[in-house]
Amino acid sequence: MAVYSNNPSCLISLFFTFFILSSHTHFSICNASESEVEDETPFTYLEGTGKGPRKWGQINPLWQVCDKGKLQSPIDLLDQRVQVVRDLGDLKRDYNPAHATLKNRGHDVNVRWKEDAGKIIVNGTDFKLLQCHWHSPSEHTFNGTRYNLELHVIHMSSNGTIAVIGITYKYGRPDPFLAKLLSHISSIGKEEKDIGIVNPGDIKFGSRKYYRYIGSLTVPPCTEGVIWTIVQKVRTVSREQVQALRDVVHDVSACDLVTFVNLSTRTMRAFISKFKFRILKRATTTSTSIPNLATLRLQPAHCVSNPVRKVVFDPCTVLTIGVFDNGSYKHDEAGK
């Protein structure tokens, strides 16, 4: 496979990242074992508070990568610069109903499985299902379009590498997974709450196509080396469901946004069938801010502040579109 770039050092990084994503290996660009913080009150999404996105890297010495990282998430998923290459591989799901708890972490609502809830398999590597949570509005965008909600489903391999599946939602019919949790969400307090058996198979994907790239956690400590898989299809969620999620967090959730950090000219890959995937390239730009990308994460007009994180360009990151293999997926129809 030939990858073209104006930056020689980027060629090495891209080759290494392709090797990671397309081979049966237990290694990643870096070990992303440092998980998201469980108490999100030390930081906020509002500038002017001293805890906003521009200050995240200064709040805690362990969070410096929030400012200095080169593979930060979220990103805008651009598809207009595409080249066809071959053989990325499948992503398989094998989920089981299991005991779970619900917790309001401050900026999101988190479902954590306390027993074995199954796994995903990325190119032969098992990633155990740990938890899921929601962000509203969505953090990732598709060609600049932001949606009303985004679900992150968090998995971890035996060596501590994190793999996240992201699903975006627009207003429409209620989401069946949220529908089963809504009564628990509406009554959640400050303490972690036992909610019994939760079936992750109720999380509907709606499409076998997905984007994949190497990025970071979207909240402190902003750890890099995270394998992101973003489902291409935008699903639906009711306004009532989104409002329920917003009502329980401690800050103005409609303004609960992070701007894109360290967006880059990273070559992004897209897998569109079992035999082909496409490479997405951004125009070559290094250490430059692009205002139109920076404004992609502006909050709604009724919000007072404007949480914008500095956009810095790094020429070396990879995104992909792939196909889910549901052959081993339990409690769901293939491709749903």
Coordinates of C-alpha atoms in Angstrom, one line a residue:
M1 CA 0.0 0.0 0.0
A2 CA 1.3 3.4 -0.9
V3 CA 0.5 6.4 1.4
Y4 CA 1.4 9.8 0.0
S5 CA 2.3 12.7 2.2
N6 CA 4.4 15.9 2.0
N7 CA 5.8 15.2 5.4
P8 CA 8.4 12.3 5.5
S9 CA 8.0 11.7 9.2
C10 CA 4.3 11.3 8.7
L11 CA 5.0 8.3 6.3
I12 CA 6.6 6.4 9.2
S13 CA 3.7 7.2 11.5
L14 CA 1.1 6.3 8.9
F15 CA 2.8 3.0 8.1
F16 CA 3.0 2.1 11.7
T17 CA -0.6 3.0 12.4
F18 CA -1.8 1.0 9.3
F19 CA 0.2 -2.0 10.7
I20 CA -1.6 -1.6 14.0
L21 CA -5.1 -1.4 12.5
S22 CA -4.7 -4.0 9.9
S23 CA -2.8 -6.8 11.6
H24 CA -3.7 -9.3 14.4
T25 CA -1.7 -7.6 17.1
H26 CA -2.1 -6.7 20.7
F27 CA -0.1 -3.5 20.4
S28 CA -1.3 0.1 19.8
I29 CA 0.4 3.4 19.1
C30 CA 0.5 3.9 22.8
N31 CA -1.1 2.2 25.8
A32 CA -4.3 4.0 26.5
S33 CA -4.9 2.3 29.9
E34 CA -5.4 5.5 31.7
S35 CA -9.2 5.7 31.7
E36 CA -11.6 8.6 31.9
V37 CA -11.9 10.3 35.3
E38 CA -14.9 9.1 37.3
D39 CA -15.4 12.4 39.0
E40 CA -15.8 15.1 36.3
T41 CA -16.4 18.0 38.6
P42 CA -12.8 19.3 38.5
F43 CA -13.2 20.4 34.9
T44 CA -16.0 22.1 32.9
Y45 CA -16.7 22.9 29.2
L46 CA -17.3 26.6 29.9
E47 CA -14.5 29.1 29.3
G48 CA -13.9 31.8 31.8
T49 CA -14.3 29.4 34.8
G50 CA -10.6 28.5 35.0
K51 CA -11.6 24.9 34.3
G52 CA -12.7 25.2 30.7
P53 CA -11.2 23.2 27.8
R54 CA -8.3 25.6 27.3
K55 CA -7.3 25.0 30.9
W56 CA -7.7 21.2 31.1
G57 CA -4.0 20.5 30.7
Q58 CA -3.2 22.9 33.6
I59 CA -5.7 21.6 36.1
N60 CA -3.8 18.4 36.8
P61 CA -0.2 17.4 35.8
L62 CA -1.6 14.1 34.6
W63 CA -3.8 15.9 32.1
Q64 CA -1.1 17.8 30.2
V65 CA -1.7 15.8 27.0
C66 CA -5.1 17.6 26.8
D67 CA -3.0 20.6 25.7
K68 CA 0.0 19.0 24.2
G69 CA -1.3 15.9 22.6
K70 CA -1.1 15.3 18.8
L71 CA -3.8 12.6 18.4
Q72 CA -6.6 14.3 20.3
S73 CA -10.3 13.5 19.8
P74 CA -13.0 14.3 18.8
I75 CA -12.6 15.1 15.1
D76 CA -14.7 16.1 12.1
L77 CA -15.1 13.0 9.8
L78 CA -14.5 14.4 6.4
D79 CA -15.1 12.1 3.4
Q80 CA -14.5 14.2 0.3
R81 CA -10.8 13.3 0.1
V82 CA -10.9 9.6 -0.5
Q83 CA -8.6 7.0 -2.1
V84 CA -9.4 3.3 -2.4
V85 CA -7.0 0.7 -0.9
R86 CA -7.6 -2.8 0.4
D87 CA -8.0 -5.2 3.3
L88 CA -8.6 -3.5 6.7
G89 CA -10.6 -6.2 8.4
D90 CA -13.8 -6.7 10.4
L91 CA -15.0 -5.7 13.8
K92 CA -17.0 -8.4 15.6
R93 CA -19.4 -7.9 18.6
D94 CA -20.1 -10.6 21.1
Y95 CA -22.2 -9.1 23.9
N96 CA -24.1 -10.6 26.9
P97 CA -26.6 -9.3 29.3
A98 CA -24.9 -8.5 32.7
H99 CA -25.4 -6.7 36.0
A100 CA -24.8 -3.0 35.7
T101 CA -24.8 0.3 37.6
L102 CA -25.7 3.9 36.6
K103 CA -23.8 7.0 37.7
N104 CA -24.0 10.7 37.1
R105 CA -20.3 11.6 36.7
G106 CA -20.9 15.3 36.4
H107 CA -20.9 15.9 32.7
D108 CA -22.4 12.6 31.5
V109 CA -24.5 9.6 32.6
N110 CA -22.5 6.4 32.8
V111 CA -23.6 2.8 32.6
R112 CA -21.0 0.4 33.9
W113 CA -21.2 -3.4 33.6
K114 CA -20.0 -5.1 36.8
E115 CA -19.9 -8.6 35.3
D116 CA -18.8 -10.0 32.0
A117 CA -20.9 -8.3 29.4
G118 CA -18.9 -9.6 26.4
K119 CA -16.5 -8.0 24.0
I120 CA -15.7 -6.7 20.6
I121 CA -12.9 -8.2 18.4
V122 CA -10.8 -5.8 16.4
N123 CA -8.6 -7.6 13.9
G124 CA -8.3 -10.6 16.2
T125 CA -7.8 -8.7 19.5
D126 CA -10.4 -9.0 22.2
F127 CA -11.6 -5.8 23.9
K128 CA -13.8 -6.4 27.0
L129 CA -16.9 -4.2 27.3
L130 CA -16.7 -1.9 30.3
Q131 CA -19.2 0.9 30.2
C132 CA -21.1 3.4 28.0
H133 CA -22.1 7.0 28.4
W134 CA -23.7 9.8 26.4
H135 CA -22.7 13.3 25.2
S136 CA -25.2 15.9 24.0
P137 CA -24.8 17.4 21.4
S138 CA -22.5 15.0 19.6
E139 CA -18.7 15.4 19.9
H140 CA -17.7 14.0 16.5
T141 CA -19.2 15.6 13.4
F142 CA -19.7 14.3 9.9
N143 CA -18.5 16.8 7.3
G144 CA -19.1 19.6 9.8
T145 CA -22.6 18.4 10.7
R146 CA -23.2 18.0 14.4
Y147 CA -26.0 15.8 15.8
N148 CA -28.1 15.8 18.9
L149 CA -26.5 13.0 20.9
E150 CA -23.5 10.7 20.8
L151 CA -23.1 7.4 22.7
H152 CA -19.6 6.1 23.6
V153 CA -19.3 2.4 24.3
I154 CA -15.9 1.7 26.0
H155 CA -13.9 -1.5 25.7
M156 CA -10.4 -2.5 26.9
S157 CA -8.0 -5.2 25.8
S158 CA -5.9 -7.3 28.2
N159 CA -2.9 -5.0 27.7
G160 CA -4.9 -1.9 28.6
T161 CA -5.6 -0.5 25.1
I162 CA -9.0 1.3 24.9
A163 CA -11.4 0.8 22.0
V164 CA -14.5 3.0 21.8
I165 CA -17.5 2.6 19.5
G166 CA -19.3 5.9 18.9
I167 CA -22.9 6.2 17.7
T168 CA -24.5 9.5 16.8
Y169 CA -28.2 10.4 17.0
K170 CA -30.6 12.9 15.6
Y171 CA -34.1 13.7 16.8
G172 CA -36.8 11.2 15.7
R173 CA -38.1 8.0 17.1
P174 CA -37.0 7.0 20.6
D175 CA -33.8 4.9 21.0
P176 CA -34.7 1.5 22.4
F177 CA -31.6 1.2 24.6
L178 CA -32.3 4.5 26.3
A179 CA -36.0 3.7 26.6
K180 CA -35.2 0.8 28.9
L181 CA -33.0 3.0 31.1
L182 CA -35.0 6.3 31.1
S183 CA -36.7 5.7 34.5
H184 CA -33.4 5.0 36.1
I185 CA -31.8 8.0 34.5
S186 CA -34.6 10.4 35.6
S187 CA -34.3 9.3 39.2
I188 CA -30.5 9.1 39.5
G189 CA -28.9 10.9 42.4
K190 CA -25.3 11.6 43.3
E191 CA -24.5 8.0 44.2
E192 CA -23.8 5.1 41.8
K193 CA -27.1 3.2 41.4
D194 CA -27.6 -0.6 40.9
I195 CA -29.9 -1.0 37.9
G196 CA -29.9 -4.8 37.5
I197 CA -29.3 -6.7 34.3
V198 CA -28.6 -4.5 31.3
N199 CA -28.3 -6.1 27.8
P200 CA -25.7 -4.3 25.7
G201 CA -27.2 -6.1 22.7
D202 CA -30.0 -3.5 23.0
I203 CA -27.5 -0.9 21.7
K204 CA -28.5 -0.7 18.0
F205 CA -25.9 0.3 15.4
G206 CA -28.1 0.4 12.4
S207 CA -25.3 0.0 9.9
R208 CA -22.4 -2.3 9.2
K209 CA -20.2 0.6 8.0
Y210 CA -18.0 2.5 10.4
Y211 CA -15.1 5.0 10.6
R212 CA -12.0 4.1 12.5
Y213 CA -9.0 6.2 13.6
I214 CA -6.5 6.4 16.4
G215 CA -7.3 9.3 18.8
S216 CA -7.8 10.0 22.5
L217 CA -10.3 10.1 25.3
T218 CA -12.5 13.2 24.8
V219 CA -12.3 14.2 28.5
P220 CA -9.4 14.4 30.9
P221 CA -6.9 12.8 31.1
C222 CA -7.3 12.9 27.3
T223 CA -5.1 9.8 27.0
E224 CA -4.0 9.0 23.4
G225 CA -3.8 5.7 21.6
V226 CA -7.5 5.1 21.7
I227 CA -9.0 3.1 18.8
W228 CA -12.1 4.9 17.7
T229 CA -14.8 3.3 15.7
I230 CA -17.6 5.6 14.7
V231 CA -20.7 4.1 13.2
Q232 CA -21.5 5.7 9.9
K233 CA -25.3 5.6 10.2
V234 CA -26.9 8.3 12.3
R235 CA -29.6 6.8 14.5
T236 CA -32.6 8.5 16.1
V237 CA -33.4 9.5 19.6
S238 CA -36.4 11.4 21.0
R239 CA -36.2 14.9 22.4
E240 CA -37.5 13.6 25.7
Q241 CA -34.7 11.1 26.0
V242 CA -32.0 13.7 25.2
Q243 CA -33.6 16.2 27.7
A244 CA -33.6 13.5 30.4
L245 CA -29.9 13.0 29.9
R246 CA -29.3 16.8 30.0
D247 CA -31.4 17.4 33.1
V248 CA -29.4 15.1 35.4
V249 CA -25.9 16.5 34.8
H250 CA -24.8 19.4 37.0
D251 CA -24.0 22.0 34.3
V252 CA -25.9 23.4 31.3
S253 CA -25.8 20.3 29.2
A254 CA -26.9 22.0 26.0
C255 CA -23.6 23.9 26.3
D256 CA -21.7 20.8 27.3
L257 CA -19.2 20.8 24.4
V258 CA -15.5 20.5 23.7
T259 CA -14.0 21.9 20.6
F260 CA -11.9 19.9 18.3
V261 CA -8.3 19.8 19.6
N262 CA -5.3 19.0 17.6
L263 CA -7.2 18.5 14.4
S264 CA -4.8 17.6 11.7
T265 CA -3.9 16.6 8.2
R266 CA -3.9 13.1 9.5
T267 CA -4.6 10.6 6.7
M268 CA -8.0 9.0 7.5
R269 CA -9.0 5.5 6.3
A270 CA -12.5 4.4 5.4
F271 CA -13.4 0.7 5.0
I272 CA -16.6 0.2 2.9
S273 CA -16.7 -3.5 2.3
K274 CA -15.0 -6.7 3.5
F275 CA -12.4 -6.2 0.8
K276 CA -11.9 -2.5 0.4
F277 CA -11.3 0.5 2.5
R278 CA -10.6 4.1 1.6
I279 CA -8.0 6.6 2.7
L280 CA -9.2 10.1 3.5
K281 CA -6.7 12.9 3.2
R282 CA -6.8 16.4 4.5
A283 CA -4.9 19.2 2.9
T284 CA -1.3 19.6 4.1
T285 CA -1.2 22.1 6.9
T286 CA 1.0 22.0 10.0
S287 CA 0.7 24.0 13.2
T288 CA -2.0 26.2 11.8
S289 CA -5.4 27.1 13.2
I290 CA -8.4 26.9 10.8
P291 CA -11.3 29.1 12.1
N292 CA -14.1 27.1 10.4
L293 CA -13.0 23.9 12.1
A294 CA -12.6 25.7 15.4
T295 CA -16.2 26.8 15.3
L296 CA -17.6 23.3 14.7
R297 CA -18.0 22.9 18.4
L298 CA -19.8 26.1 19.2
Q299 CA -22.7 25.6 21.6
P300 CA -26.3 26.5 20.7
A301 CA -27.1 30.1 20.3
H302 CA -28.8 30.4 23.7
C303 CA -25.7 29.4 25.5
V304 CA -23.7 32.3 27.0
S305 CA -20.1 31.2 26.7
N306 CA -18.2 29.8 23.8
P307 CA -16.0 26.8 24.8
V308 CA -13.4 26.7 22.0
R309 CA -10.3 24.6 22.3
K310 CA -7.3 25.6 20.2
V311 CA -7.0 23.8 16.9
V312 CA -3.5 22.6 16.2
F313 CA -2.7 20.5 13.1
D314 CA -0.6 17.4 13.2
P315 CA 0.1 15.7 9.9
C316 CA -0.1 12.1 11.2
T317 CA -3.3 10.4 12.2
V318 CA -5.5 7.7 10.7
L319 CA -9.3 7.2 10.4
T320 CA -11.1 4.3 8.8
I321 CA -14.6 3.2 7.6
G322 CA -15.2 -0.5 8.0
V323 CA -17.8 -3.2 8.2
F324 CA -19.1 -4.9 11.3
D325 CA -19.2 -8.7 11.3
N326 CA -22.2 -9.7 13.3
G327 CA -21.7 -13.4 12.9
S328 CA -20.9 -13.9 16.6
Y329 CA -23.1 -11.0 17.9
K330 CA -25.7 -12.2 20.3
H331 CA -29.2 -10.8 21.1
D332 CA -29.5 -8.7 17.9
E333 CA -30.1 -9.0 14.2
A334 CA -27.1 -8.7 11.9
G335 CA -26.4 -5.2 10.8
K336 CA -28.9 -3.7 13.3

